[in-house]
Coordinates of C-alpha atoms and ligand atoms in Angstrom, one line a residue:
M1126 CA 130.4 106.2 92.7
F1127 CA 131.9 106.7 89.3
L1128 CA 129.8 109.5 87.9
T1129 CA 132.7 111.5 86.6
E1130 CA 134.1 108.6 84.6
Q1131 CA 130.6 107.8 83.3
Q1132 CA 130.1 111.4 82.2
T1133 CA 133.5 111.6 80.5
I1134 CA 132.7 108.4 78.6
E1135 CA 129.3 109.6 77.7
T1136 CA 130.7 112.8 76.2
K1137 CA 133.1 110.8 74.1
I1138 CA 130.3 108.6 72.9
K1139 CA 128.2 111.6 72.0
T1140 CA 131.0 113.2 70.1
F1141 CA 131.7 110.1 68.2
C1142 CA 128.0 109.6 67.3
E1143 CA 127.6 113.1 66.1
A1144 CA 130.6 112.9 63.9
N1145 CA 129.3 109.7 62.4
G1146 CA 125.7 110.6 61.9
I1147 CA 124.3 108.3 64.5
L1148 CA 121.3 109.7 66.3
L1149 CA 122.1 108.7 69.8
A1150 CA 119.2 108.0 72.1
A1151 CA 119.5 108.8 75.8
L1152 CA 122.0 106.5 77.5
E1153 CA 121.1 104.5 80.6
W1154 CA 123.9 103.4 82.8
K1155 CA 123.9 100.4 85.2
P1156 CA 126.5 98.9 87.4
L1157 CA 127.6 95.5 86.2
P1158 CA 126.9 92.7 88.6
F1159 CA 129.9 92.5 90.8
N1160 CA 132.0 89.5 90.2
G1161 CA 135.4 90.3 91.7
E1162 CA 135.6 93.1 89.2
W1163 CA 133.6 96.4 89.0
G1164 CA 132.2 97.9 85.9
I1165 CA 129.4 99.9 84.3
S1166 CA 127.3 99.2 81.3
T1167 CA 125.0 100.8 78.7
S1168 CA 123.3 99.6 75.6
F1169 CA 122.4 100.9 72.1
F1170 CA 119.1 99.2 71.5
A1171 CA 117.1 102.5 71.9
T1172 CA 119.4 104.1 69.3
A1173 CA 119.1 101.2 66.9
A1174 CA 115.3 101.1 67.4
A1175 CA 115.0 104.8 66.6
E1176 CA 116.9 104.3 63.4
S1177 CA 114.6 101.4 62.5
R1178 CA 111.6 103.6 63.1
L1179 CA 113.0 106.2 60.8
G1180 CA 112.7 103.6 58.1
K1181 CA 116.3 102.3 57.9
N1182 CA 116.4 98.7 56.9
I1183 CA 118.1 97.2 59.9
V1184 CA 117.8 94.4 62.4
V1185 CA 117.8 96.2 65.8
A1186 CA 119.9 93.8 67.8
K1187 CA 122.5 93.5 65.1
R1188 CA 122.7 97.2 64.6
A1189 CA 123.0 97.8 68.4
Q1190 CA 126.0 95.5 68.5
E1191 CA 127.5 97.2 65.5
I1192 CA 127.3 100.6 67.2
A1193 CA 128.7 99.1 70.5
E1194 CA 131.7 97.7 68.5
Q1195 CA 132.3 101.0 66.7
I1196 CA 132.4 102.9 69.9
K1197 CA 134.6 100.4 71.6
G1198 CA 137.0 100.8 68.8
Q1199 CA 137.0 104.6 69.3
L1200 CA 137.4 104.8 73.1
G1201 CA 140.8 104.8 74.7
A1202 CA 140.7 102.3 77.6
E1203 CA 142.0 105.1 79.8
G1204 CA 140.7 104.7 83.4
F1205 CA 139.3 101.3 82.5
S1206 CA 141.0 97.9 82.7
R1207 CA 139.0 96.6 79.7
I1208 CA 136.1 97.4 77.4
E1209 CA 133.7 94.8 75.9
A1210 CA 131.0 95.1 73.2
V1211 CA 128.6 92.2 73.7
R1212 CA 125.1 91.8 72.3
G1213 CA 124.5 95.5 71.9
Y1214 CA 125.9 96.4 75.2
L1215 CA 129.1 98.3 76.0
N1216 CA 130.7 97.0 79.3
L1217 CA 133.4 99.1 80.9
Y1218 CA 135.5 97.5 83.6
F1219 CA 137.4 99.4 86.2
D1220 CA 140.9 98.4 87.3
T1221 CA 140.2 96.7 90.6
H1222 CA 143.2 98.2 92.4
K1223 CA 142.5 101.7 91.3
Y1224 CA 138.8 101.3 92.0
S1225 CA 139.4 100.0 95.5
R1226 CA 141.6 102.8 96.3
R1227 CA 139.2 105.3 94.8
V1228 CA 136.4 104.0 97.0
V1229 CA 138.4 104.2 100.2
D1230 CA 139.8 107.6 99.3
T1231 CA 136.4 108.9 98.6
V1232 CA 135.0 107.7 102.0
L1233 CA 137.9 109.2 103.9
E1234 CA 137.7 112.5 102.0
Q1235 CA 134.0 112.9 102.4
Q1236 CA 133.8 111.5 105.9
G1237 CA 130.4 112.2 107.5
R1238 CA 129.1 113.3 104.1
F1239 CA 130.0 110.1 102.4
G1240 CA 126.8 108.7 100.8
S1241 CA 125.0 112.0 100.8
G1242 CA 123.4 113.4 97.7
P1243 CA 123.5 116.8 96.1
A1244 CA 120.8 119.3 97.1
T1245 CA 117.7 118.7 95.2
G1246 CA 116.1 122.0 96.1
Q1247 CA 112.9 120.2 97.0
Q1248 CA 111.2 120.7 100.3
V1249 CA 109.3 117.7 101.7
M1250 CA 107.2 117.6 104.8
I1251 CA 106.9 114.3 106.8
E1252 CA 104.2 114.2 109.5
F1253 CA 104.8 111.5 112.0
S1254 CA 104.5 110.3 115.6
H1255 CA 101.3 112.2 116.4
P1256 CA 100.5 110.8 119.9
N1257 CA 97.4 112.0 121.7
T1258 CA 97.7 114.3 124.7
H1259 CA 96.0 113.2 127.9
K1260 CA 96.9 109.6 127.2
A1261 CA 99.9 107.4 127.6
F1262 CA 102.6 107.4 124.9
H1263 CA 102.4 103.7 124.2
V1264 CA 104.5 101.5 122.0
G1265 CA 101.9 101.7 119.3
H1266 CA 103.3 105.2 118.6
L1267 CA 106.8 103.9 118.6
R1268 CA 107.0 102.4 115.1
G1269 CA 105.7 105.6 113.5
T1270 CA 108.1 107.7 115.6
I1271 CA 111.2 105.7 114.8
L1272 CA 110.3 105.1 111.2
G1273 CA 109.4 108.8 110.6
D1274 CA 112.6 110.0 112.2
S1275 CA 114.7 107.7 110.1
I1276 CA 112.9 108.6 106.9
C1277 CA 113.6 112.3 107.7
R1278 CA 117.3 111.6 108.3
I1279 CA 117.5 109.7 105.0
L1280 CA 115.7 112.3 102.9
D1281 CA 117.8 115.0 104.4
F1282 CA 121.0 113.1 103.7
A1283 CA 119.8 112.3 100.2
G1284 CA 119.5 116.0 99.4
Y1285 CA 116.0 117.1 100.3
E1286 CA 115.0 119.9 102.6
V1287 CA 112.9 118.1 105.2
V1288 CA 110.2 119.6 107.5
R1289 CA 109.4 117.3 110.4
A1290 CA 105.9 117.8 111.5
N1291 CA 103.9 116.4 114.5
Y1292 CA 100.1 116.5 114.9
P1293 CA 99.1 115.5 118.5
G1294 CA 95.5 114.8 119.1
D1295 CA 94.8 117.4 121.8
M1296 CA 91.0 117.6 121.8
G1297 CA 88.3 115.0 121.5
L1298 CA 86.2 112.7 123.7
H1299 CA 89.3 111.2 125.2
V1300 CA 90.5 114.6 126.5
I1301 CA 87.1 115.5 127.9
K1302 CA 87.0 112.1 129.8
W1303 CA 90.4 112.9 131.2
L1304 CA 89.4 116.3 132.4
W1305 CA 86.3 114.8 134.0
G1306 CA 88.3 112.1 135.7
Y1307 CA 90.9 114.6 136.9
L1308 CA 88.4 117.0 138.4
K1309 CA 86.5 114.3 140.1
Y1310 CA 89.3 112.1 141.4
H1311 CA 92.6 113.9 141.2
N1312 CA 91.8 117.6 141.4
G1313 CA 94.8 119.7 142.3
E1314 CA 97.3 116.9 141.7
E1315 CA 100.4 117.5 139.5
P1316 CA 102.5 114.9 137.6
S1317 CA 106.0 114.3 138.9
A1318 CA 108.7 112.1 137.2
D1319 CA 106.9 110.0 134.6
I1320 CA 104.5 112.6 133.2
T1321 CA 103.1 110.7 130.3
K1322 CA 102.7 107.5 132.3
W1323 CA 100.7 109.4 135.0
M1324 CA 98.6 111.1 132.3
G1325 CA 97.8 107.7 131.0
E1326 CA 96.9 106.4 134.4
V1327 CA 94.4 109.2 135.0
Y1328 CA 92.8 108.4 131.6
A1329 CA 92.7 104.7 132.2
E1330 CA 91.1 105.2 135.6
A1331 CA 88.4 107.5 134.1
S1332 CA 87.6 104.9 131.4
K1333 CA 87.4 102.2 134.0
R1334 CA 85.1 104.1 136.3
L1335 CA 82.8 105.0 133.4
E1336 CA 82.6 101.4 132.4
E1337 CA 81.7 100.3 135.9
N1338 CA 79.2 103.0 136.3
P1339 CA 77.7 104.2 132.9
D1340 CA 75.5 106.7 134.8
L1341 CA 78.6 108.9 135.1
E1342 CA 78.4 109.6 131.4
T1343 CA 76.0 112.4 132.1
E1344 CA 78.8 114.2 134.0
V1345 CA 81.2 113.7 131.1
R1346 CA 78.7 115.2 128.8
G1347 CA 78.4 118.1 131.2
V1348 CA 82.1 118.7 130.9
Y1349 CA 81.8 118.5 127.1
A1350 CA 79.1 121.1 127.2
R1351 CA 81.2 123.4 129.3
W1352 CA 84.1 123.0 126.9
D1353 CA 81.8 123.8 124.0
Q1354 CA 80.8 127.0 125.7
R1355 CA 84.5 127.7 126.4
D1356 CA 83.9 127.8 130.2
P1357 CA 87.1 129.5 131.4
E1358 CA 87.7 126.9 134.2
I1359 CA 87.7 124.1 131.7
V1360 CA 89.7 125.9 129.1
T1361 CA 92.4 126.9 131.6
L1362 CA 92.5 123.3 132.9
W1363 CA 92.8 122.0 129.4
E1364 CA 95.6 124.3 128.5
R1365 CA 97.6 123.5 131.6
T1366 CA 97.2 119.8 131.4
R1367 CA 97.8 119.7 127.7
E1368 CA 101.2 121.3 128.4
W1369 CA 102.0 118.5 130.9
S1370 CA 101.4 116.0 128.1
L1371 CA 103.5 117.9 125.6
E1372 CA 106.3 118.2 128.2
G1373 CA 106.1 114.5 128.6
F1374 CA 106.4 114.0 124.9
R1375 CA 109.4 116.2 124.7
Q1376 CA 111.1 114.1 127.3
M1377 CA 110.3 111.0 125.3
Y1378 CA 111.5 112.4 122.1
T1379 CA 114.8 113.5 123.8
A1380 CA 115.2 109.9 125.0
L1381 CA 114.6 108.6 121.5
D1382 CA 116.8 111.3 119.9
V1383 CA 113.9 112.5 117.7
R1384 CA 113.0 116.1 117.0
F1385 CA 110.3 118.1 115.2
D1386 CA 110.3 121.4 113.3
V1387 CA 106.6 122.2 113.6
Y1388 CA 103.6 121.1 115.7
Y1389 CA 100.0 121.1 114.5
F1390 CA 97.1 120.4 116.8
N1391 CA 93.7 119.0 115.9
S1392 CA 92.0 121.5 118.2
Q1393 CA 93.2 124.3 115.9
E1394 CA 91.8 122.6 112.8
E1395 CA 88.2 122.2 114.0
K1396 CA 86.9 125.6 113.0
P1397 CA 88.7 125.9 109.6
G1398 CA 87.6 122.3 109.0
K1399 CA 84.0 123.3 109.3
E1400 CA 84.5 126.2 107.0
I1401 CA 85.9 123.9 104.3
V1402 CA 82.8 121.6 104.8
D1403 CA 80.6 124.7 104.3
E1404 CA 82.4 125.4 101.1
L1405 CA 82.0 121.8 100.0
I1406 CA 78.2 122.1 100.6
R1407 CA 77.9 125.4 98.8
S1408 CA 79.8 124.0 95.8
G1409 CA 77.6 120.9 95.7
I1410 CA 80.4 118.5 96.4
A1411 CA 79.0 117.5 99.8
S1412 CA 75.4 116.7 100.5
D1413 CA 74.1 118.1 103.8
D1414 CA 71.7 115.5 105.1
R1415 CA 71.4 117.0 108.6
A1416 CA 67.8 118.1 108.0
Q1417 CA 66.9 114.4 107.6
G1418 CA 68.9 113.5 110.7
G1419 CA 71.9 112.4 108.7
A1420 CA 75.4 113.8 108.5
V1421 CA 77.3 115.8 105.8
I1422 CA 78.8 113.4 103.3
V1423 CA 80.7 113.3 100.1
K1424 CA 79.8 110.5 97.7
I1425 CA 83.2 110.5 96.1
D1426 CA 82.8 107.6 93.7
E1427 CA 79.4 108.9 92.5
F1428 CA 80.8 112.4 92.1
L1429 CA 83.7 111.1 89.9
G1430 CA 81.3 108.8 88.0
L1431 CA 83.2 105.7 88.9
D1432 CA 81.3 102.4 88.6
K1433 CA 83.7 100.5 90.8
E1434 CA 84.0 101.2 94.4
Q1435 CA 87.2 103.1 95.0
F1436 CA 87.0 106.2 97.2
R1437 CA 83.5 105.4 98.5
T1438 CA 81.6 107.8 100.6
A1439 CA 83.2 110.0 103.2
V1440 CA 81.4 111.5 106.2
V1441 CA 82.9 115.0 106.7
L1442 CA 80.7 116.4 109.5
R1443 CA 78.5 114.8 112.2
S1444 CA 74.8 115.1 112.2
D1445 CA 75.0 117.4 115.3
G1446 CA 77.4 119.7 113.4
T1447 CA 80.5 118.7 115.3
A1448 CA 83.8 118.1 113.6
L1449 CA 85.1 114.7 112.9
Y1450 CA 88.7 113.5 112.5
A1451 CA 88.2 113.9 108.7
T1452 CA 86.9 117.5 109.1
E1453 CA 90.1 118.4 110.8
D1454 CA 92.3 116.6 108.3
L1455 CA 90.8 118.6 105.5
A1456 CA 91.9 121.8 107.2
L1457 CA 95.3 120.5 108.3
T1458 CA 96.2 119.5 104.7
L1459 CA 95.7 123.1 103.5
H1460 CA 97.2 124.6 106.7
K1461 CA 100.5 122.9 105.9
F1462 CA 100.7 124.4 102.4
H1463 CA 99.7 127.8 103.8
D1464 CA 102.7 127.6 106.2
Y1465 CA 105.1 126.0 103.6
P1466 CA 104.0 127.1 100.2
D1467 CA 107.0 125.6 98.5
L1468 CA 106.4 122.0 99.6
A1469 CA 107.1 119.6 96.8
K1470 CA 105.5 116.8 98.8
S1471 CA 103.4 116.6 102.0
L1472 CA 103.5 113.1 103.4
Y1473 CA 101.7 111.5 106.3
L1474 CA 103.2 108.5 108.0
V1475 CA 100.2 106.9 109.6
D1476 CA 99.4 103.2 110.2
V1477 CA 97.7 101.2 107.5
R1478 CA 94.2 101.3 109.1
Q1479 CA 93.9 104.9 108.0
S1480 CA 94.6 104.4 104.3
L1481 CA 91.1 104.9 103.1
H1482 CA 90.7 108.0 105.3
F1483 CA 93.7 109.8 103.7
T1484 CA 92.8 108.8 100.1
Q1485 CA 89.4 110.3 100.7
V1486 CA 90.7 113.5 102.3
F1487 CA 93.1 114.2 99.5
K1488 CA 90.6 113.3 96.8
I1489 CA 87.9 115.6 98.2
L1490 CA 90.3 118.5 98.4
E1491 CA 91.4 117.8 94.8
I1492 CA 87.8 117.7 93.6
A1493 CA 87.3 121.1 95.4
G1494 CA 90.0 122.5 93.3
H1495 CA 92.9 122.5 95.8
A1496 CA 95.7 121.4 93.5
E1497 CA 98.1 121.0 96.3
A1498 CA 96.2 117.9 97.4
Q1499 CA 98.0 116.1 94.5
K1500 CA 101.3 116.6 96.3
C1501 CA 100.0 114.8 99.4
G1502 CA 100.6 111.1 100.2
H1503 CA 100.1 108.6 102.9
I1504 CA 103.0 106.4 103.8
S1505 CA 101.5 103.5 105.7
Y1506 CA 103.0 101.0 108.0
E1507 CA 101.8 98.0 109.9
L1508 CA 101.5 97.5 113.7
V1509 CA 104.0 96.2 116.1
T1510 CA 103.3 93.1 118.3
L1511 CA 105.1 91.8 121.3
P1512 CA 105.6 88.1 121.8
G1513 CA 102.3 86.5 122.8
N1514 CA 100.7 88.7 120.2
V1515 CA 100.0 91.6 122.4
V1516 CA 99.1 94.3 120.0
M1517 CA 100.8 97.4 121.4
S1518 CA 98.1 99.9 120.6
S1519 CA 95.0 98.5 122.3
R1520 CA 93.3 100.6 124.9
E1521 CA 93.2 98.6 128.0
G1522 CA 95.4 96.2 129.8
T1523 CA 97.8 95.2 127.1
V1524 CA 99.3 98.7 126.6
V1525 CA 103.0 98.6 126.9
L1526 CA 104.4 102.0 127.9
L1527 CA 107.3 103.4 126.1
E1528 CA 109.1 104.4 129.3
D1529 CA 109.0 100.9 130.5
L1530 CA 110.2 99.5 127.3
L1531 CA 113.1 102.0 127.2
R1532 CA 114.1 101.1 130.7
E1533 CA 114.0 97.4 130.0
A1534 CA 116.0 97.9 126.8
T1535 CA 118.7 99.8 128.7
S1536 CA 119.0 97.3 131.5
R1537 CA 119.0 94.3 129.2
A1538 CA 121.7 96.0 127.0
R1539 CA 123.7 96.8 130.1
A1540 CA 123.7 93.1 131.2
E1541 CA 124.8 92.0 127.7
A1542 CA 127.5 94.6 127.5
Q1543 CA 128.9 93.6 130.9
K1544 CA 129.0 90.0 130.0
K1545 CA 130.8 90.8 126.8
N1546 CA 133.3 93.2 128.2
P1547 CA 133.7 93.1 132.0
A1548 CA 136.5 95.7 131.7
L1549 CA 134.1 98.6 131.0
T1550 CA 134.1 101.3 133.5
E1551 CA 130.8 102.4 135.1
T1552 CA 130.6 105.5 132.9
Q1553 CA 131.4 103.5 129.8
L1554 CA 128.8 100.9 130.7
E1555 CA 126.2 103.5 131.1
S1556 CA 126.7 105.0 127.7
V1557 CA 127.0 101.6 126.0
A1558 CA 123.8 100.5 127.7
K1559 CA 122.0 103.5 126.3
A1560 CA 123.4 103.2 122.8
V1561 CA 122.8 99.5 122.6
G1562 CA 119.4 99.6 124.3
L1563 CA 118.1 102.2 121.9
G1564 CA 119.6 100.5 118.9
A1565 CA 117.9 97.2 120.0
L1566 CA 114.6 99.0 120.1
K1567 CA 115.0 100.8 116.8
Y1568 CA 116.7 98.3 114.5
P1569 CA 114.0 95.6 114.5
I1570 CA 111.4 98.2 113.5
L1571 CA 113.6 99.8 110.8
A1572 CA 114.9 96.5 109.4
R1573 CA 111.4 95.4 108.5
E1574 CA 109.3 96.2 105.4
N1575 CA 107.0 99.1 106.4
T1576 CA 104.0 97.0 105.3
K1577 CA 104.8 94.0 107.4
M1578 CA 104.1 93.4 111.1
V1579 CA 107.0 93.7 113.5
T1580 CA 107.1 91.1 116.2
F1581 CA 109.3 92.4 118.9
D1582 CA 111.4 90.1 121.0
W1583 CA 114.4 90.9 123.1
Q1584 CA 116.6 88.0 122.2
T1585 CA 116.7 88.9 118.5
A1586 CA 116.9 92.6 119.2
L1587 CA 120.0 92.2 121.4
D1588 CA 121.8 89.5 119.3
F1589 CA 125.5 90.4 119.0
N1590 CA 125.9 87.8 116.2
G1591 CA 122.7 88.1 114.1
Q1592 CA 121.1 90.8 112.0
A1593 CA 120.7 93.2 114.9
A1594 CA 122.0 96.6 116.0
P1595 CA 124.5 95.4 118.5
Y1596 CA 126.2 93.3 115.7
I1597 CA 126.6 96.4 113.6
Q1598 CA 127.7 98.6 116.5
Y1599 CA 130.2 96.0 117.5
A1600 CA 131.7 96.0 114.0
H1601 CA 132.2 99.8 114.4
V1602 CA 133.9 99.2 117.8
R1603 CA 136.2 96.6 116.3
C1604 CA 137.2 99.0 113.6
N1605 CA 137.9 101.6 116.2
S1606 CA 140.1 99.4 118.3
I1607 CA 142.2 98.3 115.3
L1608 CA 142.8 101.9 114.4
K1609 CA 143.6 102.7 118.0
K1610 CA 146.0 99.9 118.3
A1611 CA 147.9 101.0 115.2
Q1612 CA 148.1 104.6 116.3
G1613 CA 151.5 106.2 117.2
D1614 CA 153.2 103.7 114.9
P1615 CA 155.3 105.6 112.4
Q1616 CA 154.4 103.2 109.6
T1617 CA 150.8 104.2 109.7
L1618 CA 151.4 108.0 109.7
N1619 CA 151.8 108.0 105.9
F1620 CA 149.2 105.4 105.3
H1621 CA 147.1 108.1 103.5
R1622 CA 148.8 107.5 100.1
S1623 CA 149.3 103.8 99.8
P1624 CA 149.1 102.3 96.4
Y1625 CA 147.1 99.0 96.9
E1626 CA 149.5 97.2 94.7
Y1627 CA 149.5 94.0 96.6
E1628 CA 147.2 91.2 95.7
L1629 CA 143.8 92.1 97.1
N1630 CA 142.1 89.4 99.1
P1631 CA 138.6 88.5 97.9
A1632 CA 137.3 89.4 101.3
E1633 CA 138.6 92.9 101.2
V1634 CA 137.3 93.4 97.7
Q1635 CA 134.0 92.2 99.0
L1636 CA 134.1 94.8 101.8
I1637 CA 135.1 97.6 99.5
D1638 CA 132.2 96.7 97.2
M1639 CA 129.8 97.0 100.1
L1640 CA 131.2 100.5 101.0
S1641 CA 130.9 101.6 97.3
R1642 CA 127.2 100.7 97.3
F1643 CA 126.2 103.0 100.2
P1644 CA 125.5 106.2 98.2
D1645 CA 123.1 104.4 95.8
E1646 CA 121.4 102.7 98.6
V1647 CA 120.8 106.1 100.3
Q1648 CA 119.1 107.4 97.1
R1649 CA 117.0 104.2 96.8
A1650 CA 115.9 104.4 100.5
A1651 CA 114.9 108.1 100.0
A1652 CA 113.0 107.4 96.8
E1653 CA 111.1 104.5 98.4
Y1654 CA 110.8 105.9 102.0
K1655 CA 112.4 102.7 103.2
P1656 CA 114.9 102.7 106.1
L1657 CA 114.9 99.0 105.6
I1658 CA 117.4 99.5 102.7
I1659 CA 119.8 101.3 105.1
A1660 CA 119.3 98.8 107.8
S1661 CA 120.3 96.1 105.3
I1662 CA 123.3 97.8 103.9
A1663 CA 124.6 98.5 107.4
Y1664 CA 124.3 94.9 108.3
D1665 CA 125.9 93.8 105.0
I1666 CA 128.9 96.1 105.6
A1667 CA 129.3 94.7 109.1
K1668 CA 129.1 91.2 107.8
A1669 CA 131.6 91.9 105.0
F1670 CA 133.9 93.4 107.7
A1671 CA 133.7 90.2 109.7
G1672 CA 134.8 88.3 106.6
F1673 CA 137.6 90.7 106.1
Y1674 CA 138.7 90.6 109.7
D1675 CA 138.9 86.8 109.6
A1676 CA 140.8 86.6 106.3
C1677 CA 143.1 89.7 106.3
P1678 CA 145.6 90.5 108.9
V1679 CA 145.8 94.3 109.4
V1680 CA 148.1 95.3 112.3
Q1681 CA 150.3 92.2 111.7
A1682 CA 150.5 92.7 107.9
E1683 CA 153.7 93.9 106.2
P1684 CA 153.9 97.7 106.2
R1685 CA 152.6 98.4 102.7
I1686 CA 149.6 96.2 103.1
R1687 CA 149.1 97.2 106.7
A1688 CA 148.8 100.9 105.6
A1689 CA 146.3 100.1 102.9
R1690 CA 144.2 98.0 105.2
L1691 CA 144.2 100.5 107.9
R1692 CA 142.6 102.9 105.5
I1693 CA 140.0 100.2 104.6
V1694 CA 139.2 99.8 108.3
A1695 CA 138.9 103.6 108.7
A1696 CA 136.6 103.8 105.7
T1697 CA 134.5 100.9 107.0
K1698 CA 134.2 102.6 110.4
Q1699 CA 133.0 105.8 108.7
T1700 CA 130.5 104.1 106.5
L1701 CA 129.1 102.1 109.4
A1702 CA 128.8 105.4 111.4
N1703 CA 127.1 107.1 108.5
S1704 CA 124.6 104.4 108.0
L1705 CA 123.8 104.0 111.7
A1706 CA 123.2 107.8 111.9
L1707 CA 120.5 107.5 109.2
L1708 CA 118.8 104.9 111.5
G1709 CA 119.1 107.2 114.5
I1710 CA 121.4 104.7 116.2
T1711 CA 124.6 105.7 118.0
A1712 CA 127.9 104.2 116.8
P1713 CA 129.9 103.6 120.0
E1714 CA 133.7 103.8 120.2
V1715 CA 133.9 101.1 122.8
M1716 CA 131.5 98.4 124.0
Ligands
LIG174 N1 96.5 111.1 116.5 C1 96.1 110.2 115.6 C2 96.0 108.8 116.2 O1 96.6 108.6 117.3 C3 96.9 110.1 114.3 C4 97.0 111.4 113.5 C5 97.5 111.1 112.1 N2 97.6 112.3 111.4 C6 96.6 112.9 110.7 N3 97.0 113.9 110.0 N4 95.4 112.4 110.8 O2 95.4 107.9 115.6

């Protein structure tokens, strides 16, 4: 928050050191732990250590303290309430009143941009969601979709240029099975309302019939052969039905408020993937064991001369010469850089079970001399489970459909909202149900470490008093109603320049401290690809606001205080809205 002050001070320190022959090492600034008073701190150990290395006869700790004291003596306390030199550190404390006001002013000036970072000039691609066409969009895809969307929002806000990529699986045995099942049992039918659900049902039926009667596999192989020969009837049917799935996904993404900039499809990567494999064989990186009935493989560890098992051996082409998942990913990786040559990073948000797969794909490309592979990375996440330990990605029976989950979320949220505020009109209730329902679905996923399982349960997700979306949304609504109540009152019209010269209540200082942390938390969340950090600060702000709300009268306070506090409430409302936006959660005005 106080970059300007920090820079001014740093310039002063540099000037002083130059004038006094001190070879100043790079300064590192850290906020002082908040203790009712804000401050920043830096140390001179690196400078003293460098002097010692140059052969000066000094004790590093003692010399660091000496420099800190000299600088303290030189600096005017201007802008600071006090300056300390302790144990080699220089601690600068801000005037609490001025700082409080500065934080609140900054939020209200920057509004929707408060917390955002300066443009980094770096372009980053995040591939996420990647459901399979001709199958249901089940909740197993939900975590990746929600997490990916939030990571994109955070990176964008933090100053990166983000490319949102999707990679639906649109060809493979599952698609062939579907086409077979459709032709045999549903020929001529078209999906109506719930496209994705219907697509999933056709697929599930095909699987079931094949299981009951394995003889039918011959027919499926027949469809595969027709596809391989690009039989026009099959190709046309595939194109048409694929479009149905994609339309279903688009509806789903609209419902979830998620968007993409570019779509890749595995069907397009098959041929270029095989070409890469040919290149790998020619250059001696892959060994072609097809003549002996084997596959095409890359013994990565052996190739790199590693004794310990690390990258292992990857299969890059089947023995019958057909493409594998890995074959296609080799091509996709390069395809992305072909389309976006300036990518600083190309990241794949895929569940943890595929870690080895991505490590291998990137390593093989690197070995083959594709330097861009070093810019690639896998962000992994764990699965989601429902109560009763139903894993939401299994194939039969236990699959929970996203449409159903969304519907349930909305109706449960509606019931809660009605209980809480019976005065809501039908229109209000509808939009509250949507906002709260979606928040309840997204927040538990985002508020969890990517690498830990999420166990989803409605009670926690819809808790208005615990660490949950409705609690944060409700804080936003409370801020809104305080501000509304105060409007039209002449006293508040000039609240924009109030001096904060009353004694600040610890609860309001606490709240302001939370607001001031938001910009740093955005940067941290972006650096670590962790929406969890934003989910936590949003909750901490809401909690600090509850403390403030209990301890500090606003509308009832005397005019001077009332004006300052209204500004604090407005700044809180804004920061809550900004943080919820990064989570892809709506901040309602009423609920
Ligand atoms: N569609 C795949 C699945 O459902 C995930 C694709 C992940 N992305 C990739 N580039 N391989 O498992």
